[in-house]
Every structure is written in C-alpha cells, then in structure tokens.
Amino acid sequence: QPPIAGLGAGPGISIDEAIALQSPEPVLVNGWVYARGGEIRFCDAIAESYPPQCPGVSLLVEGLKLEEVDGLQREGDVAWSERTQLLGVVADGKLKLGEDAMA
C-alpha cells in the first residue's frame, strides 16, 4: 500500500541536511514529531525529560494531522512520536507536507 501523504519510507536525510539542501522538491526527512499547544514541530532529537522537549534543530510542520502519526504518545498538551520520517518540502524553517508542499 502507498504511504500516507507526508509519511514515507526510505533512508531519509537529517533535518540539518534538509535545511542545507534548499530543494524545491519534496525530501524524506528523519526526526521526531513533537506537538505542543497546537504547534507541530519536527525535531532532530527529543530530550529525555517527561514530557519530552524539542531542544535542538527543528522545523515547523504544515499539513500534518496528528491522528496520521503512528505510535503518538501524549502527556497534557504535549504529543510526540517515535523516530519517524516525513516527506515534504523544506523552506524558511518549515516542512510542508502533502498538498501544502505543492503550494
């Protein structure tokens, strides 16, 4: 079955690499989905606090529905995933998925 828009499978690249690439094409990026107070970020690491934090390099995610993320854990207003991959266009500190990526 094809992957859900925005979720991919493959080797992927790091968030740092995706930012440096400056590609207008969608890229497969490795990281952790991290949501807090309505804002969804894609983080290169998750701090081991509880609930976790997103202390390092991250991108603001547009076009992702949290219910599409497998294995999402929640604590209060914070939600986070296991390490995963997102497919989208990286620009201006944002990762745009799916139809948003084409806009």
mmCIF file of N, CA and C in Angstrom:
data_model
loop_
_atom_site.group_PDB
_atom_site.id
_atom_site.type_symbol
_atom_site.label_atom_id
_atom_site.label_comp_id
_atom_site.label_asym_id
_atom_site.label_seq_id
_atom_site.Cartn_x
_atom_site.Cartn_y
_atom_site.Cartn_z
ATOM 1 N N GLN A 1 0.851 -1.191 0.000
ATOM 2 C CA GLN A 1 0.000 0.000 0.000
ATOM 3 C C GLN A 1 0.884 1.237 0.000
ATOM 4 N N PRO A 2 0.444 2.290 -0.683
ATOM 5 C CA PRO A 2 1.271 3.503 -0.733
ATOM 6 C C PRO A 2 1.298 4.195 0.624
ATOM 7 N N PRO A 3 2.380 4.907 0.912
ATOM 8 C CA PRO A 3 2.452 5.600 2.200
ATOM 9 C C PRO A 3 1.426 6.724 2.260
ATOM 10 N N ILE A 4 0.968 7.047 3.461
ATOM 11 C CA ILE A 4 0.106 8.201 3.665
ATOM 12 C C ILE A 4 0.877 9.432 3.206
ATOM 13 N N ALA A 5 0.177 10.369 2.590
ATOM 14 C CA ALA A 5 0.842 11.611 2.179
ATOM 15 C C ALA A 5 1.566 12.209 3.371
ATOM 16 N N GLY A 6 2.829 12.488 3.181
ATOM 17 C CA GLY A 6 3.589 13.079 4.275
ATOM 18 C C GLY A 6 4.388 12.069 5.059
ATOM 19 N N LEU A 7 3.998 10.784 5.006
ATOM 20 C CA LEU A 7 4.764 9.759 5.708
ATOM 21 C C LEU A 7 5.448 8.904 4.654
ATOM 22 N N GLY A 8 6.737 8.651 4.824
ATOM 23 C CA GLY A 8 7.470 7.946 3.788
ATOM 24 C C GLY A 8 8.289 6.802 4.320
ATOM 25 N N ALA A 9 8.942 6.094 3.410
ATOM 26 C CA ALA A 9 9.835 5.010 3.791
ATOM 27 C C ALA A 9 11.062 5.077 2.892
ATOM 28 N N GLY A 10 12.237 4.949 3.481
ATOM 29 C CA GLY A 10 13.487 5.040 2.739
ATOM 30 C C GLY A 10 14.571 5.489 3.687
ATOM 31 N N PRO A 11 15.783 5.723 3.187
ATOM 32 C CA PRO A 11 16.868 6.098 4.091
ATOM 33 C C PRO A 11 16.656 7.455 4.744
ATOM 34 N N GLY A 12 16.113 8.405 4.002
ATOM 35 C CA GLY A 12 15.864 9.722 4.574
ATOM 36 C C GLY A 12 17.144 10.490 4.875
ATOM 37 N N ILE A 13 16.986 11.780 5.145
ATOM 38 C CA ILE A 13 18.114 12.636 5.499
ATOM 39 C C ILE A 13 17.792 13.354 6.808
ATOM 40 N N SER A 14 18.809 13.919 7.423
ATOM 41 C CA SER A 14 18.588 14.610 8.692
ATOM 42 C C SER A 14 17.950 15.975 8.448
ATOM 43 N N ILE A 15 17.419 16.561 9.502
ATOM 44 C CA ILE A 15 16.835 17.897 9.399
ATOM 45 C C ILE A 15 17.897 18.904 8.959
ATOM 46 N N ASP A 16 19.107 18.811 9.529
ATOM 47 C CA ASP A 16 20.205 19.693 9.110
ATOM 48 C C ASP A 16 20.470 19.575 7.610
ATOM 49 N N GLU A 17 20.516 18.339 7.108
ATOM 50 C CA GLU A 17 20.771 18.113 5.681
ATOM 51 C C GLU A 17 19.635 18.680 4.838
ATOM 52 N N ALA A 18 18.400 18.511 5.324
ATOM 53 C CA ALA A 18 17.245 19.004 4.572
ATOM 54 C C ALA A 18 17.267 20.528 4.475
ATOM 55 N N ILE A 19 17.643 21.191 5.577
ATOM 56 C CA ILE A 19 17.727 22.649 5.575
ATOM 57 C C ILE A 19 18.832 23.101 4.615
ATOM 58 N N ALA A 20 19.967 22.407 4.623
ATOM 59 C CA ALA A 20 21.097 22.779 3.770
ATOM 60 C C ALA A 20 20.819 22.518 2.292
ATOM 61 N N LEU A 21 19.976 21.531 2.008
ATOM 62 C CA LEU A 21 19.718 21.114 0.630
ATOM 63 C C LEU A 21 19.001 22.199 -0.175
ATOM 64 N N GLN A 22 18.109 22.943 0.471
ATOM 65 C CA GLN A 22 17.363 24.011 -0.208
ATOM 66 C C GLN A 22 16.712 23.502 -1.484
ATOM 67 N N SER A 23 16.066 22.336 -1.417
ATOM 68 C CA SER A 23 15.456 21.754 -2.614
ATOM 69 C C SER A 23 13.996 22.160 -2.728
ATOM 70 N N PRO A 24 13.558 22.528 -3.948
ATOM 71 C CA PRO A 24 12.136 22.804 -4.137
ATOM 72 C C PRO A 24 11.317 21.515 -4.215
ATOM 73 N N GLU A 25 12.008 20.371 -4.330
ATOM 74 C CA GLU A 25 11.340 19.070 -4.414
ATOM 75 C C GLU A 25 11.123 18.509 -3.012
ATOM 76 N N PRO A 26 10.071 17.682 -2.831
ATOM 77 C CA PRO A 26 9.888 17.027 -1.522
ATOM 78 C C PRO A 26 11.064 16.111 -1.197
ATOM 79 N N VAL A 27 11.475 16.128 0.065
ATOM 80 C CA VAL A 27 12.547 15.260 0.539
ATOM 81 C C VAL A 27 12.037 14.454 1.722
ATOM 82 N N LEU A 28 12.639 13.279 1.929
ATOM 83 C CA LEU A 28 12.285 12.399 3.039
ATOM 84 C C LEU A 28 13.225 12.704 4.202
ATOM 85 N N VAL A 29 12.650 13.172 5.314
ATOM 86 C CA VAL A 29 13.447 13.673 6.428
ATOM 87 C C VAL A 29 13.208 12.804 7.658
ATOM 88 N N ASN A 30 14.280 12.524 8.406
ATOM 89 C CA ASN A 30 14.198 11.729 9.632
ATOM 90 C C ASN A 30 14.084 12.646 10.845
ATOM 91 N N GLY A 31 13.267 12.256 11.802
ATOM 92 C CA GLY A 31 13.182 13.036 13.024
ATOM 93 C C GLY A 31 12.056 12.544 13.924
ATOM 94 N N TRP A 32 11.669 13.396 14.838
ATOM 95 C CA TRP A 32 10.607 13.093 15.790
ATOM 96 C C TRP A 32 9.529 14.154 15.665
ATOM 97 N N VAL A 33 8.272 13.712 15.544
ATOM 98 C CA VAL A 33 7.152 14.655 15.556
ATOM 99 C C VAL A 33 6.932 15.102 17.002
ATOM 100 N N TYR A 34 6.778 16.408 17.200
ATOM 101 C CA TYR A 34 6.605 16.964 18.536
ATOM 102 C C TYR A 34 5.553 18.058 18.456
ATOM 103 N N ALA A 35 4.476 17.907 19.196
ATOM 104 C CA ALA A 35 3.389 18.880 19.161
ATOM 105 C C ALA A 35 3.150 19.428 20.553
ATOM 106 N N ARG A 36 2.968 20.743 20.614
ATOM 107 C CA ARG A 36 2.664 21.372 21.894
ATOM 108 C C ARG A 36 1.785 22.584 21.638
ATOM 109 N N GLY A 37 0.650 22.615 22.296
ATOM 110 C CA GLY A 37 -0.231 23.767 22.197
ATOM 111 C C GLY A 37 -0.627 24.126 20.782
ATOM 112 N N GLY A 38 -0.890 23.123 19.945
ATOM 113 C CA GLY A 38 -1.358 23.387 18.593
ATOM 114 C C GLY A 38 -0.261 23.562 17.562
ATOM 115 N N GLU A 39 0.988 23.675 18.004
ATOM 116 C CA GLU A 39 2.107 23.809 17.065
ATOM 117 C C GLU A 39 2.784 22.453 16.910
ATOM 118 N N ILE A 40 2.978 22.040 15.657
ATOM 119 C CA ILE A 40 3.647 20.761 15.388
ATOM 120 C C ILE A 40 5.038 21.054 14.841
ATOM 121 N N ARG A 41 6.047 20.462 15.481
ATOM 122 C CA ARG A 41 7.424 20.618 15.015
ATOM 123 C C ARG A 41 7.988 19.245 14.674
ATOM 124 N N PHE A 42 9.024 19.242 13.834
ATOM 125 C CA PHE A 42 9.754 18.015 13.510
ATOM 126 C C PHE A 42 11.164 18.243 14.031
ATOM 127 N N CYS A 43 11.593 17.437 15.005
ATOM 128 C CA CYS A 43 12.807 17.693 15.774
ATOM 129 C C CYS A 43 13.898 16.687 15.429
ATOM 130 N N ASP A 44 15.155 17.151 15.478
ATOM 131 C CA ASP A 44 16.264 16.226 15.216
ATOM 132 C C ASP A 44 16.566 15.366 16.432
ATOM 133 N N ALA A 45 16.015 15.725 17.583
ATOM 134 C CA ALA A 45 16.205 14.932 18.799
ATOM 135 C C ALA A 45 15.091 15.280 19.770
ATOM 136 N N ILE A 46 14.833 14.361 20.676
ATOM 137 C CA ILE A 46 13.845 14.586 21.734
ATOM 138 C C ILE A 46 14.581 14.454 23.066
ATOM 139 N N ALA A 47 14.429 15.469 23.914
ATOM 140 C CA ALA A 47 15.084 15.422 25.225
ATOM 141 C C ALA A 47 14.401 14.373 26.089
ATOM 142 N N GLU A 48 15.172 13.751 26.966
ATOM 143 C CA GLU A 48 14.669 12.639 27.769
ATOM 144 C C GLU A 48 13.877 13.086 28.992
ATOM 145 N N SER A 49 13.415 14.331 28.980
ATOM 146 C CA SER A 49 12.578 14.779 30.089
ATOM 147 C C SER A 49 11.175 14.189 29.923
ATOM 148 N N TYR A 50 10.312 14.404 30.903
ATOM 149 C CA TYR A 50 8.946 13.922 30.759
ATOM 150 C C TYR A 50 7.974 14.997 31.180
ATOM 151 N N PRO A 51 7.094 15.482 30.298
ATOM 152 C CA PRO A 51 7.092 15.094 28.879
ATOM 153 C C PRO A 51 8.342 15.621 28.178
ATOM 154 N N PRO A 52 8.706 14.986 27.059
ATOM 155 C CA PRO A 52 9.939 15.366 26.372
ATOM 156 C C PRO A 52 9.882 16.796 25.855
ATOM 157 N N GLN A 53 11.039 17.295 25.476
ATOM 158 C CA GLN A 53 11.149 18.606 24.849
ATOM 159 C C GLN A 53 11.913 18.452 23.541
ATOM 160 N N CYS A 54 11.866 19.512 22.745
ATOM 161 C CA CYS A 54 12.500 19.528 21.424
ATOM 162 C C CYS A 54 13.626 20.562 21.490
ATOM 163 N N PRO A 55 14.814 20.176 21.996
ATOM 164 C CA PRO A 55 15.838 21.174 22.313
ATOM 165 C C PRO A 55 16.736 21.591 21.159
ATOM 166 N N GLY A 56 16.774 20.803 20.111
ATOM 167 C CA GLY A 56 17.763 21.052 19.062
ATOM 168 C C GLY A 56 17.171 21.701 17.830
ATOM 169 N N VAL A 57 17.679 21.313 16.675
ATOM 170 C CA VAL A 57 17.206 21.829 15.399
ATOM 171 C C VAL A 57 15.807 21.269 15.142
ATOM 172 N N SER A 58 14.908 22.122 14.673
ATOM 173 C CA SER A 58 13.565 21.637 14.362
ATOM 174 C C SER A 58 12.957 22.460 13.241
ATOM 175 N N LEU A 59 11.919 21.913 12.642
ATOM 176 C CA LEU A 59 11.170 22.586 11.591
ATOM 177 C C LEU A 59 9.714 22.670 12.022
ATOM 178 N N LEU A 60 9.045 23.758 11.685
ATOM 179 C CA LEU A 60 7.613 23.865 11.895
ATOM 180 C C LEU A 60 6.937 23.031 10.805
ATOM 181 N N VAL A 61 5.994 22.169 11.189
ATOM 182 C CA VAL A 61 5.351 21.271 10.231
ATOM 183 C C VAL A 61 4.004 21.846 9.807
ATOM 184 N N GLU A 62 3.761 21.859 8.502
ATOM 185 C CA GLU A 62 2.470 22.271 7.964
ATOM 186 C C GLU A 62 1.895 21.112 7.160
ATOM 187 N N GLY A 63 0.613 20.842 7.361
ATOM 188 C CA GLY A 63 -0.070 19.829 6.564
ATOM 189 C C GLY A 63 -0.074 18.436 7.174
ATOM 190 N N LEU A 64 0.304 18.315 8.447
ATOM 191 C CA LEU A 64 0.302 17.003 9.111
ATOM 192 C C LEU A 64 -0.844 16.944 10.112
ATOM 193 N N LYS A 65 -1.601 15.846 10.046
ATOM 194 C CA LYS A 65 -2.631 15.603 11.051
ATOM 195 C C LYS A 65 -2.054 14.630 12.079
ATOM 196 N N LEU A 66 -2.121 14.986 13.346
ATOM 197 C CA LEU A 66 -1.521 14.142 14.382
ATOM 198 C C LEU A 66 -2.115 12.739 14.386
ATOM 199 N N GLU A 67 -3.397 12.621 14.006
ATOM 200 C CA GLU A 67 -4.002 11.282 14.011
ATOM 201 C C GLU A 67 -3.406 10.364 12.940
ATOM 202 N N GLU A 68 -2.623 10.932 12.006
ATOM 203 C CA GLU A 68 -1.959 10.110 10.987
ATOM 204 C C GLU A 68 -0.602 9.588 11.459
ATOM 205 N N VAL A 69 -0.156 10.059 12.614
ATOM 206 C CA VAL A 69 1.174 9.678 13.106
ATOM 207 C C VAL A 69 1.057 8.410 13.954
ATOM 208 N N ASP A 70 1.778 7.360 13.563
ATOM 209 C CA ASP A 70 1.743 6.095 14.309
ATOM 210 C C ASP A 70 2.437 6.234 15.658
ATOM 211 N N GLY A 71 1.888 5.591 16.669
ATOM 212 C CA GLY A 71 2.556 5.485 17.961
ATOM 213 C C GLY A 71 2.727 6.801 18.686
ATOM 214 N N LEU A 72 1.807 7.737 18.449
ATOM 215 C CA LEU A 72 1.922 9.041 19.110
ATOM 216 C C LEU A 72 1.625 8.887 20.596
ATOM 217 N N GLN A 73 2.463 9.487 21.422
ATOM 218 C CA GLN A 73 2.249 9.476 22.869
ATOM 219 C C GLN A 73 1.844 10.875 23.311
ATOM 220 N N ARG A 74 1.019 10.938 24.352
ATOM 221 C CA ARG A 74 0.536 12.241 24.808
ATOM 222 C C ARG A 74 0.705 12.373 26.314
ATOM 223 N N GLU A 75 1.015 13.597 26.726
ATOM 224 C CA GLU A 75 1.054 13.943 28.152
ATOM 225 C C GLU A 75 0.638 15.396 28.250
ATOM 226 N N GLY A 76 -0.563 15.651 28.794
ATOM 227 C CA GLY A 76 -1.061 17.018 28.848
ATOM 228 C C GLY A 76 -1.225 17.580 27.444
ATOM 229 N N ASP A 77 -0.667 18.770 27.197
ATOM 230 C CA ASP A 77 -0.816 19.376 25.870
ATOM 231 C C ASP A 77 0.363 19.061 24.955
ATOM 232 N N VAL A 78 1.179 18.084 25.350
ATOM 233 C CA VAL A 78 2.340 17.693 24.551
ATOM 234 C C VAL A 78 2.092 16.321 23.922
ATOM 235 N N ALA A 79 2.457 16.180 22.649
ATOM 236 C CA ALA A 79 2.388 14.882 21.972
ATOM 237 C C ALA A 79 3.685 14.675 21.215
ATOM 238 N N TRP A 80 4.143 13.429 21.146
ATOM 239 C CA TRP A 80 5.397 13.143 20.449
ATOM 240 C C TRP A 80 5.374 11.729 19.886
ATOM 241 N N SER A 81 6.228 11.509 18.902
ATOM 242 C CA SER A 81 6.277 10.221 18.212
ATOM 243 C C SER A 81 7.589 9.518 18.496
ATOM 244 N N GLU A 82 7.642 8.259 18.091
ATOM 245 C CA GLU A 82 8.924 7.573 17.947
ATOM 246 C C GLU A 82 9.650 8.222 16.761
ATOM 247 N N ARG A 83 10.911 7.869 16.564
ATOM 248 C CA ARG A 83 11.637 8.386 15.401
ATOM 249 C C ARG A 83 10.881 7.955 14.153
ATOM 250 N N THR A 84 10.678 8.877 13.236
ATOM 251 C CA THR A 84 9.876 8.595 12.057
ATOM 252 C C THR A 84 10.419 9.383 10.877
ATOM 253 N N GLN A 85 9.691 9.345 9.769
ATOM 254 C CA GLN A 85 10.101 10.075 8.573
ATOM 255 C C GLN A 85 8.918 10.865 8.041
ATOM 256 N N LEU A 86 9.191 12.059 7.561
ATOM 257 C CA LEU A 86 8.168 12.862 6.905
ATOM 258 C C LEU A 86 8.677 13.255 5.525
ATOM 259 N N LEU A 87 7.772 13.259 4.564
ATOM 260 C CA LEU A 87 8.094 13.632 3.191
ATOM 261 C C LEU A 87 7.474 14.990 2.914
ATOM 262 N N GLY A 88 8.310 15.968 2.601
ATOM 263 C CA GLY A 88 7.775 17.294 2.325
ATOM 264 C C GLY A 88 8.858 18.226 1.816
ATOM 265 N N VAL A 89 8.446 19.448 1.545
ATOM 266 C CA VAL A 89 9.357 20.475 1.056
ATOM 267 C C VAL A 89 9.827 21.318 2.240
ATOM 268 N N VAL A 90 11.146 21.462 2.370
ATOM 269 C CA VAL A 90 11.733 22.237 3.459
ATOM 270 C C VAL A 90 12.111 23.623 2.933
ATOM 271 N N ALA A 91 11.562 24.660 3.578
ATOM 272 C CA ALA A 91 11.889 26.040 3.204
ATOM 273 C C ALA A 91 11.509 26.969 4.342
ATOM 274 N N ASP A 92 12.337 27.968 4.575
ATOM 275 C CA ASP A 92 12.030 29.010 5.559
ATOM 276 C C ASP A 92 11.702 28.450 6.937
ATOM 277 N N GLY A 93 12.436 27.409 7.336
ATOM 278 C CA GLY A 93 12.227 26.843 8.673
ATOM 279 C C GLY A 93 10.981 26.002 8.812
ATOM 280 N N LYS A 94 10.364 25.668 7.674
ATOM 281 C CA LYS A 94 9.138 24.875 7.709
ATOM 282 C C LYS A 94 9.288 23.618 6.870
ATOM 283 N N LEU A 95 8.542 22.597 7.249
ATOM 284 C CA LEU A 95 8.425 21.364 6.479
ATOM 285 C C LEU A 95 6.971 21.266 6.049
ATOM 286 N N LYS A 96 6.732 21.444 4.744
ATOM 287 C CA LYS A 96 5.365 21.430 4.219
ATOM 288 C C LYS A 96 5.089 20.083 3.577
ATOM 289 N N LEU A 97 4.004 19.435 4.040
ATOM 290 C CA LEU A 97 3.673 18.093 3.578
ATOM 291 C C LEU A 97 2.514 18.113 2.598
ATOM 292 N N GLY A 98 2.435 17.025 1.820
ATOM 293 C CA GLY A 98 1.254 16.769 1.012
ATOM 294 C C GLY A 98 0.902 17.907 0.083
ATOM 295 N N GLU A 99 -0.402 18.215 0.025
ATOM 296 C CA GLU A 99 -0.844 19.266 -0.907
ATOM 297 C C GLU A 99 -0.216 20.611 -0.545
ATOM 298 N N ASP A 100 0.037 20.840 0.749
ATOM 299 C CA ASP A 100 0.663 22.100 1.162
ATOM 300 C C ASP A 100 2.032 22.276 0.513
ATOM 301 N N ALA A 101 2.727 21.152 0.263
ATOM 302 C CA ALA A 101 4.081 21.215 -0.280
ATOM 303 C C ALA A 101 4.063 21.767 -1.697
ATOM 304 N N MET A 102 2.968 21.572 -2.383
ATOM 305 C CA MET A 102 2.897 21.975 -3.789
ATOM 306 C C MET A 102 2.473 23.442 -3.929
ATOM 307 N N ALA A 103 2.015 24.056 -2.856
ATOM 308 C CA ALA A 103 1.515 25.438 -2.926
ATOM 309 C C ALA A 103 2.669 26.417 -3.113
#
